[in-house]
Amino acid sequence: MELLKQKITDLSSVNSAASLDVSYFLNELVDPALMQAIGADFAQHFAHETFDAFITVESSGIAPSIFASLSAQKPLIIIKKRDELLDDTVFAQQACYSFTKDVSYYLTVRREKIAGKRLILLDDFLAHGNVVLNVDQLLKQQQAELVATGIVISKDFQAGRQKMQDANMKLYCQAGIASLDPLTQEIVFTEQ
Ligand code: G4P
């Protein structure tokens, strides 16, 4: 997605060889026109899929997802991150570890919201793939199906994209990054 790549080039900075600062348009200061364009692009890309709703994980995935939801005229389900186990007659939960943030939590959603549904996951970053793989497990618990995944920025030098390809999961990334150089601030995009 050219507009997104241009924003990344113009407004992001490279924190480290593994981390990109997107706080000027995606996760702190949020650019609503860009979020709308990202959402419309997701809706267009997934228009041929049969699905009930989009699903995302709080918090940075919510802004682009709400526009995708509006554009596709489908509801958006938000998975919360909780530190504790809850009543399992009401909630579906799945443990998840973030390598990027070195934190563990439970992906948590009310069973009734996802049971038996066909869902498309949207998220801001794909790094090691833990969120996607664990959302897939969470949905399977409730006989729901992860139809496809849409990612705003995929860091293709980390393991997530390969893991999803190995698992034959449908994936659409709006911008793929091949490498980050904190010294020169160079961001190399993946050929899509
Ligand atoms: P994975 O699912 O692919 O394994 O990714 P991982 O857990 O390692 O990291 C995901 C979390 O880290 C997400 O935040 C994501 O936004 C953030 N993240 C990953 N890479 C980058 C990066 O290069 N730059 C920035 N700014 N953030 C990155 P989260 O835990 O979902 O929290 P939230 O910010 O959405 O609330």
PDB file of C-alpha atoms and ligand atoms in Angstrom:
ATOM      1  CA  MET A   1       0.000   0.000   0.000  1.00  0.00           C
ATOM      2  CA  GLU A   2       1.888   3.037  -1.329  1.00  0.00           C
ATOM      3  CA  LEU A   3       0.330   5.698   0.938  1.00  0.00           C
ATOM      4  CA  LEU A   4       1.279   3.655   4.007  1.00  0.00           C
ATOM      5  CA  LYS A   5       4.842   3.101   2.777  1.00  0.00           C
ATOM      6  CA  GLN A   6       5.175   6.829   2.158  1.00  0.00           C
ATOM      7  CA  LYS A   7       4.000   7.586   5.735  1.00  0.00           C
ATOM      8  CA  ILE A   8       6.450   5.029   7.101  1.00  0.00           C
ATOM      9  CA  THR A   9       9.282   6.599   5.103  1.00  0.00           C
ATOM     10  CA  ASP A  10       8.345  10.175   6.034  1.00  0.00           C
ATOM     11  CA  LEU A  11       7.192   9.851   9.640  1.00  0.00           C
ATOM     12  CA  SER A  12       8.675   6.819  11.358  1.00  0.00           C
ATOM     13  CA  SER A  13      12.077   6.413  12.960  1.00  0.00           C
ATOM     14  CA  VAL A  14      14.148   3.305  13.545  1.00  0.00           C
ATOM     15  CA  ASN A  15      14.494   2.551  17.259  1.00  0.00           C
ATOM     16  CA  SER A  16      16.674  -0.511  16.747  1.00  0.00           C
ATOM     17  CA  ALA A  17      17.313  -3.233  14.169  1.00  0.00           C
ATOM     18  CA  ALA A  18      14.086  -4.858  15.413  1.00  0.00           C
ATOM     19  CA  SER A  19      11.794  -1.940  16.217  1.00  0.00           C
ATOM     20  CA  LEU A  20      10.161   0.874  14.288  1.00  0.00           C
ATOM     21  CA  ASP A  21       8.693   3.978  15.951  1.00  0.00           C
ATOM     22  CA  VAL A  22       5.294   4.633  14.367  1.00  0.00           C
ATOM     23  CA  SER A  23       4.052   6.975  17.090  1.00  0.00           C
ATOM     24  CA  TYR A  24       3.488   9.869  14.658  1.00  0.00           C
ATOM     25  CA  PHE A  25       0.759   8.153  12.668  1.00  0.00           C
ATOM     26  CA  LEU A  26      -0.279   4.732  14.025  1.00  0.00           C
ATOM     27  CA  ASN A  27      -0.192   4.171  17.758  1.00  0.00           C
ATOM     28  CA  GLU A  28       0.175   7.446  19.699  1.00  0.00           C
ATOM     29  CA  LEU A  29      -0.627  10.350  17.430  1.00  0.00           C
ATOM     30  CA  VAL A  30      -3.127   8.623  15.145  1.00  0.00           C
ATOM     31  CA  ASP A  31      -3.664   9.873  11.574  1.00  0.00           C
ATOM     32  CA  PRO A  32      -7.407   9.315  10.941  1.00  0.00           C
ATOM     33  CA  ALA A  33      -7.201   9.821   7.153  1.00  0.00           C
ATOM     34  CA  LEU A  34      -4.496   7.165   6.973  1.00  0.00           C
ATOM     35  CA  MET A  35      -6.530   4.844   9.245  1.00  0.00           C
ATOM     36  CA  GLN A  36      -9.509   5.298   6.912  1.00  0.00           C
ATOM     37  CA  ALA A  37      -7.383   4.482   3.856  1.00  0.00           C
ATOM     38  CA  ILE A  38      -5.896   1.429   5.605  1.00  0.00           C
ATOM     39  CA  GLY A  39      -9.372   0.255   6.602  1.00  0.00           C
ATOM     40  CA  ALA A  40     -10.743   0.710   3.073  1.00  0.00           C
ATOM     41  CA  ASP A  41      -7.770  -1.218   1.670  1.00  0.00           C
ATOM     42  CA  PHE A  42      -8.408  -4.137   4.058  1.00  0.00           C
ATOM     43  CA  ALA A  43     -12.119  -4.126   3.206  1.00  0.00           C
ATOM     44  CA  GLN A  44     -11.357  -4.165  -0.509  1.00  0.00           C
ATOM     45  CA  HIS A  45      -8.757  -6.907  -0.172  1.00  0.00           C
ATOM     46  CA  PHE A  46     -11.073  -9.193   1.795  1.00  0.00           C
ATOM     47  CA  ALA A  47     -14.255  -8.358  -0.154  1.00  0.00           C
ATOM     48  CA  HIS A  48     -14.338 -11.798  -1.809  1.00  0.00           C
ATOM     49  CA  GLU A  49     -14.101 -13.680   1.529  1.00  0.00           C
ATOM     50  CA  THR A  50     -17.165 -15.030   3.321  1.00  0.00           C
ATOM     51  CA  PHE A  51     -16.891 -13.896   6.933  1.00  0.00           C
ATOM     52  CA  ASP A  52     -19.015 -12.684   9.836  1.00  0.00           C
ATOM     53  CA  ALA A  53     -16.790 -10.041  11.438  1.00  0.00           C
ATOM     54  CA  PHE A  54     -13.323  -8.616  11.795  1.00  0.00           C
ATOM     55  CA  ILE A  55     -11.484  -9.332  15.029  1.00  0.00           C
ATOM     56  CA  THR A  56      -8.520  -7.496  16.570  1.00  0.00           C
ATOM     57  CA  VAL A  57      -6.530  -7.402  19.803  1.00  0.00           C
ATOM     58  CA  GLU A  58      -6.428  -4.263  21.926  1.00  0.00           C
ATOM     59  CA  SER A  59      -5.092  -1.662  21.585  1.00  0.00           C
ATOM     60  CA  SER A  60      -3.177  -0.442  18.534  1.00  0.00           C
ATOM     61  CA  GLY A  61      -5.085  -2.688  16.125  1.00  0.00           C
ATOM     62  CA  ILE A  62      -8.383  -0.987  16.956  1.00  0.00           C
ATOM     63  CA  ALA A  63      -7.960   2.267  14.987  1.00  0.00           C
ATOM     64  CA  PRO A  64      -7.336   0.723  11.555  1.00  0.00           C
ATOM     65  CA  SER A  65      -9.806  -2.107  12.251  1.00  0.00           C
ATOM     66  CA  ILE A  66     -12.743   0.155  12.991  1.00  0.00           C
ATOM     67  CA  PHE A  67     -12.399   1.743   9.546  1.00  0.00           C
ATOM     68  CA  ALA A  68     -12.119  -1.677   7.882  1.00  0.00           C
ATOM     69  CA  SER A  69     -15.252  -2.672   9.738  1.00  0.00           C
ATOM     70  CA  LEU A  70     -17.111   0.454   8.610  1.00  0.00           C
ATOM     71  CA  SER A  71     -15.947   0.072   5.041  1.00  0.00           C
ATOM     72  CA  ALA A  72     -16.866  -3.641   4.814  1.00  0.00           C
ATOM     73  CA  GLN A  73     -20.097  -3.179   6.798  1.00  0.00           C
ATOM     74  CA  LYS A  74     -19.082  -5.950   9.206  1.00  0.00           C
ATOM     75  CA  PRO A  75     -18.868  -5.786  13.012  1.00  0.00           C
ATOM     76  CA  LEU A  76     -15.553  -5.589  14.842  1.00  0.00           C
ATOM     77  CA  ILE A  77     -14.810  -7.875  17.803  1.00  0.00           C
ATOM     78  CA  ILE A  78     -12.075  -6.729  20.200  1.00  0.00           C
ATOM     79  CA  ILE A  79     -10.041  -9.301  22.115  1.00  0.00           C
ATOM     80  CA  LYS A  80      -8.860  -7.977  25.483  1.00  0.00           C
ATOM     81  CA  LYS A  81      -5.576  -8.761  27.219  1.00  0.00           C
ATOM     82  CA  ARG A  82      -6.078  -9.949  30.801  1.00  0.00           C
ATOM     83  CA  ASP A  83      -3.553 -10.941  33.466  1.00  0.00           C
ATOM     84  CA  GLU A  84      -5.821 -13.484  35.145  1.00  0.00           C
ATOM     85  CA  LEU A  85      -8.007 -16.444  34.262  1.00  0.00           C
ATOM     86  CA  LEU A  86     -11.736 -15.682  34.324  1.00  0.00           C
ATOM     87  CA  ASP A  87     -14.926 -17.755  34.513  1.00  0.00           C
ATOM     88  CA  ASP A  88     -14.482 -20.218  31.660  1.00  0.00           C
ATOM     89  CA  THR A  89     -18.202 -20.733  31.240  1.00  0.00           C
ATOM     90  CA  VAL A  90     -18.361 -17.137  30.009  1.00  0.00           C
ATOM     91  CA  PHE A  91     -14.918 -16.321  28.629  1.00  0.00           C
ATOM     92  CA  ALA A  92     -12.616 -17.993  26.118  1.00  0.00           C
ATOM     93  CA  GLN A  93      -8.969 -17.405  27.002  1.00  0.00           C
ATOM     94  CA  GLN A  94      -5.638 -18.288  25.458  1.00  0.00           C
ATOM     95  CA  ALA A  95      -2.190 -17.643  26.953  1.00  0.00           C
ATOM     96  CA  CYS A  96       0.087 -15.492  24.783  1.00  0.00           C
ATOM     97  CA  TYR A  97       3.680 -14.285  25.167  1.00  0.00           C
ATOM     98  CA  SER A  98       5.011 -11.168  23.439  1.00  0.00           C
ATOM     99  CA  PHE A  99       8.715 -11.432  22.561  1.00  0.00           C
ATOM    100  CA  THR A 100       8.750  -7.756  21.607  1.00  0.00           C
ATOM    101  CA  LYS A 101       7.468  -6.583  24.996  1.00  0.00           C
ATOM    102  CA  ASP A 102       8.509  -9.593  27.107  1.00  0.00           C
ATOM    103  CA  VAL A 103       5.076  -9.862  28.718  1.00  0.00           C
ATOM    104  CA  SER A 104       2.577 -12.694  29.060  1.00  0.00           C
ATOM    105  CA  TYR A 105      -1.179 -12.296  29.111  1.00  0.00           C
ATOM    106  CA  TYR A 106      -4.396 -14.088  28.290  1.00  0.00           C
ATOM    107  CA  LEU A 107      -6.181 -13.212  25.061  1.00  0.00           C
ATOM    108  CA  THR A 108      -9.734 -12.898  26.376  1.00  0.00           C
ATOM    109  CA  VAL A 109     -13.136 -12.678  24.724  1.00  0.00           C
ATOM    110  CA  ARG A 110     -16.675 -13.703  25.661  1.00  0.00           C
ATOM    111  CA  ARG A 111     -17.404 -17.124  24.159  1.00  0.00           C
ATOM    112  CA  GLU A 112     -20.756 -16.007  22.746  1.00  0.00           C
ATOM    113  CA  LYS A 113     -19.093 -13.260  20.666  1.00  0.00           C
ATOM    114  CA  ILE A 114     -16.991 -15.685  18.611  1.00  0.00           C
ATOM    115  CA  ALA A 115     -18.660 -19.124  18.827  1.00  0.00           C
ATOM    116  CA  GLY A 116     -19.009 -20.723  15.400  1.00  0.00           C
ATOM    117  CA  LYS A 117     -18.074 -17.546  13.496  1.00  0.00           C
ATOM    118  CA  ARG A 118     -15.847 -16.999  10.471  1.00  0.00           C
ATOM    119  CA  LEU A 119     -13.493 -14.165  11.415  1.00  0.00           C
ATOM    120  CA  ILE A 120     -10.724 -12.082   9.836  1.00  0.00           C
ATOM    121  CA  LEU A 121      -8.006 -10.907  12.216  1.00  0.00           C
ATOM    122  CA  LEU A 122      -6.538  -7.427  11.733  1.00  0.00           C
ATOM    123  CA  ASP A 123      -3.509  -6.107  13.639  1.00  0.00           C
ATOM    124  CA  ASP A 124      -0.951  -3.332  13.442  1.00  0.00           C
ATOM    125  CA  PHE A 125       2.302  -5.356  13.544  1.00  0.00           C
ATOM    126  CA  LEU A 126       3.374  -8.883  12.668  1.00  0.00           C
ATOM    127  CA  ALA A 127       6.614  -9.727  14.478  1.00  0.00           C
ATOM    128  CA  HIS A 128       7.042 -13.275  15.799  1.00  0.00           C
ATOM    129  CA  GLY A 129       3.516 -14.395  14.974  1.00  0.00           C
ATOM    130  CA  ASN A 130       2.427 -15.201  18.506  1.00  0.00           C
ATOM    131  CA  VAL A 131      -0.734 -13.114  18.442  1.00  0.00           C
ATOM    132  CA  VAL A 132      -1.926 -14.659  15.169  1.00  0.00           C
ATOM    133  CA  LEU A 133      -1.145 -18.240  16.175  1.00  0.00           C
ATOM    134  CA  ASN A 134      -2.750 -17.827  19.595  1.00  0.00           C
ATOM    135  CA  VAL A 135      -5.839 -16.077  18.229  1.00  0.00           C
ATOM    136  CA  ASP A 136      -6.154 -19.059  15.879  1.00  0.00           C
ATOM    137  CA  GLN A 137      -6.086 -21.379  18.920  1.00  0.00           C
ATOM    138  CA  LEU A 138      -8.564 -19.184  20.807  1.00  0.00           C
ATOM    139  CA  LEU A 139     -11.014 -19.324  17.908  1.00  0.00           C
ATOM    140  CA  LYS A 140     -10.614 -23.078  17.468  1.00  0.00           C
ATOM    141  CA  GLN A 141     -11.635 -23.539  21.132  1.00  0.00           C
ATOM    142  CA  GLN A 142     -15.022 -22.092  20.192  1.00  0.00           C
ATOM    143  CA  GLN A 143     -15.425 -23.811  16.818  1.00  0.00           C
ATOM    144  CA  ALA A 144     -14.794 -20.446  15.170  1.00  0.00           C
ATOM    145  CA  GLU A 145     -12.557 -20.085  12.122  1.00  0.00           C
ATOM    146  CA  LEU A 146      -9.717 -17.710  11.348  1.00  0.00           C
ATOM    147  CA  VAL A 147     -10.479 -17.102   7.681  1.00  0.00           C
ATOM    148  CA  ALA A 148      -7.531 -14.781   7.010  1.00  0.00           C
ATOM    149  CA  THR A 149      -5.269 -12.208   8.650  1.00  0.00           C
ATOM    150  CA  GLY A 150      -4.590  -8.605   7.617  1.00  0.00           C
ATOM    151  CA  ILE A 151      -1.517  -6.828   8.941  1.00  0.00           C
ATOM    152  CA  VAL A 152      -0.578  -3.157   8.594  1.00  0.00           C
ATOM    153  CA  ILE A 153       3.219  -3.591   9.008  1.00  0.00           C
ATOM    154  CA  SER A 154       4.927  -6.970   8.784  1.00  0.00           C
ATOM    155  CA  LYS A 155       8.537  -7.123   9.947  1.00  0.00           C
ATOM    156  CA  ASP A 156       9.515  -9.835   7.505  1.00  0.00           C
ATOM    157  CA  PHE A 157      12.974 -10.289   9.025  1.00  0.00           C
ATOM    158  CA  GLN A 158      11.262 -11.757  12.116  1.00  0.00           C
ATOM    159  CA  ALA A 159       9.664 -15.199  12.176  1.00  0.00           C
ATOM    160  CA  GLY A 160       5.918 -14.419  12.031  1.00  0.00           C
ATOM    161  CA  ARG A 161       5.374 -14.270   8.277  1.00  0.00           C
ATOM    162  CA  GLN A 162       7.292 -17.506   7.643  1.00  0.00           C
ATOM    163  CA  LYS A 163       5.417 -19.294  10.464  1.00  0.00           C
ATOM    164  CA  MET A 164       2.097 -18.290   8.905  1.00  0.00           C
ATOM    165  CA  GLN A 165       3.200 -19.427   5.457  1.00  0.00           C
ATOM    166  CA  ASP A 166       4.359 -22.752   6.933  1.00  0.00           C
ATOM    167  CA  ALA A 167       0.922 -23.166   8.548  1.00  0.00           C
ATOM    168  CA  ASN A 168      -0.811 -22.330   5.230  1.00  0.00           C
ATOM    169  CA  MET A 169      -2.611 -19.368   6.820  1.00  0.00           C
ATOM    170  CA  LYS A 170      -4.012 -16.670   4.537  1.00  0.00           C
ATOM    171  CA  LEU A 171      -2.131 -13.423   5.084  1.00  0.00           C
ATOM    172  CA  TYR A 172      -2.300  -9.937   3.578  1.00  0.00           C
ATOM    173  CA  CYS A 173       0.317  -7.380   4.633  1.00  0.00           C
ATOM    174  CA  GLN A 174      -0.054  -3.760   3.572  1.00  0.00           C
ATOM    175  CA  ALA A 175       3.645  -3.003   4.093  1.00  0.00           C
ATOM    176  CA  GLY A 176       6.447  -5.512   4.558  1.00  0.00           C
ATOM    177  CA  ILE A 177       9.793  -4.506   6.012  1.00  0.00           C
ATOM    178  CA  ALA A 178      12.946  -6.400   5.076  1.00  0.00           C
ATOM    179  CA  SER A 179      15.383  -4.564   7.360  1.00  0.00           C
ATOM    180  CA  LEU A 180      15.822  -1.622   9.728  1.00  0.00           C
ATOM    181  CA  ASP A 181      19.084   0.218  10.308  1.00  0.00           C
ATOM    182  CA  PRO A 182      19.198   2.356  13.469  1.00  0.00           C
ATOM    183  CA  LEU A 183      22.511   3.998  12.426  1.00  0.00           C
ATOM    184  CA  THR A 184      21.473   5.256   8.985  1.00  0.00           C
ATOM    185  CA  GLN A 185      17.708   5.201   9.734  1.00  0.00           C
ATOM    186  CA  GLU A 186      17.265   3.224   6.498  1.00  0.00           C
ATOM    187  CA  ILE A 187      14.024   1.245   6.155  1.00  0.00           C
ATOM    188  CA  VAL A 188      14.075  -1.365   3.392  1.00  0.00           C
ATOM    189  CA  PHE A 189      10.669  -2.578   2.214  1.00  0.00           C
ATOM    190  CA  THR A 190      10.023  -6.146   1.104  1.00  0.00           C
ATOM    191  CA  GLU A 191       9.123  -6.662  -2.556  1.00  0.00           C
ATOM    192  CA  GLN A 192       5.439  -7.675  -2.386  1.00  0.00           C
TER     193      GLN A 192
HETATM  194  P1  G4P B   1       3.807 -11.211  17.474  1.00  0.00           P
HETATM  195  O1  G4P B   1       2.373 -11.280  17.836  1.00  0.00           O
HETATM  196  O2  G4P B   1       4.002 -11.087  15.994  1.00  0.00           O
HETATM  197  O3  G4P B   1       4.597 -12.343  18.094  1.00  0.00           O
HETATM  198  O4  G4P B   1       4.409  -9.880  18.045  1.00  0.00           O
HETATM  199  P2  G4P B   1       4.914  -9.520  19.515  1.00  0.00           P
HETATM  200  O5  G4P B   1       3.988 -10.112  20.528  1.00  0.00           O
HETATM  201  O6  G4P B   1       6.372  -9.811  19.602  1.00  0.00           O
HETATM  202  O7  G4P B   1       4.733  -7.960  19.499  1.00  0.00           O
HETATM  203  C1  G4P B   1       3.461  -7.411  19.336  1.00  0.00           C
HETATM  204  C2  G4P B   1       3.331  -6.179  20.173  1.00  0.00           C
HETATM  205  O8  G4P B   1       4.487  -5.377  19.988  1.00  0.00           O
HETATM  206  C3  G4P B   1       2.194  -5.329  19.680  1.00  0.00           C
HETATM  207  O9  G4P B   1       1.821  -4.487  20.740  1.00  0.00           O
HETATM  208  C4  G4P B   1       2.831  -4.484  18.594  1.00  0.00           C
HETATM  209  O10 G4P B   1       2.122  -3.298  18.409  1.00  0.00           O
HETATM  210  C5  G4P B   1       4.178  -4.237  19.207  1.00  0.00           C
HETATM  211  N1  G4P B   1       5.245  -4.140  18.210  1.00  0.00           N
HETATM  212  C6  G4P B   1       5.866  -5.150  17.563  1.00  0.00           C
HETATM  213  N2  G4P B   1       6.835  -4.682  16.785  1.00  0.00           N
HETATM  214  C7  G4P B   1       6.821  -3.342  16.918  1.00  0.00           C
HETATM  215  C8  G4P B   1       7.605  -2.280  16.344  1.00  0.00           C
HETATM  216  O11 G4P B   1       8.530  -2.481  15.542  1.00  0.00           O
HETATM  217  N3  G4P B   1       7.274  -1.017  16.736  1.00  0.00           N
HETATM  218  C9  G4P B   1       6.262  -0.760  17.620  1.00  0.00           C
HETATM  219  N4  G4P B   1       6.023   0.512  17.911  1.00  0.00           N
HETATM  220  N5  G4P B   1       5.522  -1.731  18.195  1.00  0.00           N
HETATM  221  C10 G4P B   1       5.804  -3.003  17.844  1.00  0.00           C
HETATM  222  P3  G4P B   1       0.703  -4.946  21.755  1.00  0.00           P
HETATM  223  O12 G4P B   1       1.302  -5.839  22.775  1.00  0.00           O
HETATM  224  O13 G4P B   1      -0.433  -5.531  20.985  1.00  0.00           O
HETATM  225  O14 G4P B   1       0.261  -3.665  22.467  1.00  0.00           O
HETATM  226  P4  G4P B   1      -0.540  -2.438  21.917  1.00  0.00           P
HETATM  227  O15 G4P B   1       0.507  -1.423  21.579  1.00  0.00           O
HETATM  228  O16 G4P B   1      -1.304  -2.851  20.710  1.00  0.00           O
HETATM  229  O17 G4P B   1      -1.412  -2.081  23.025  1.00  0.00           O
END
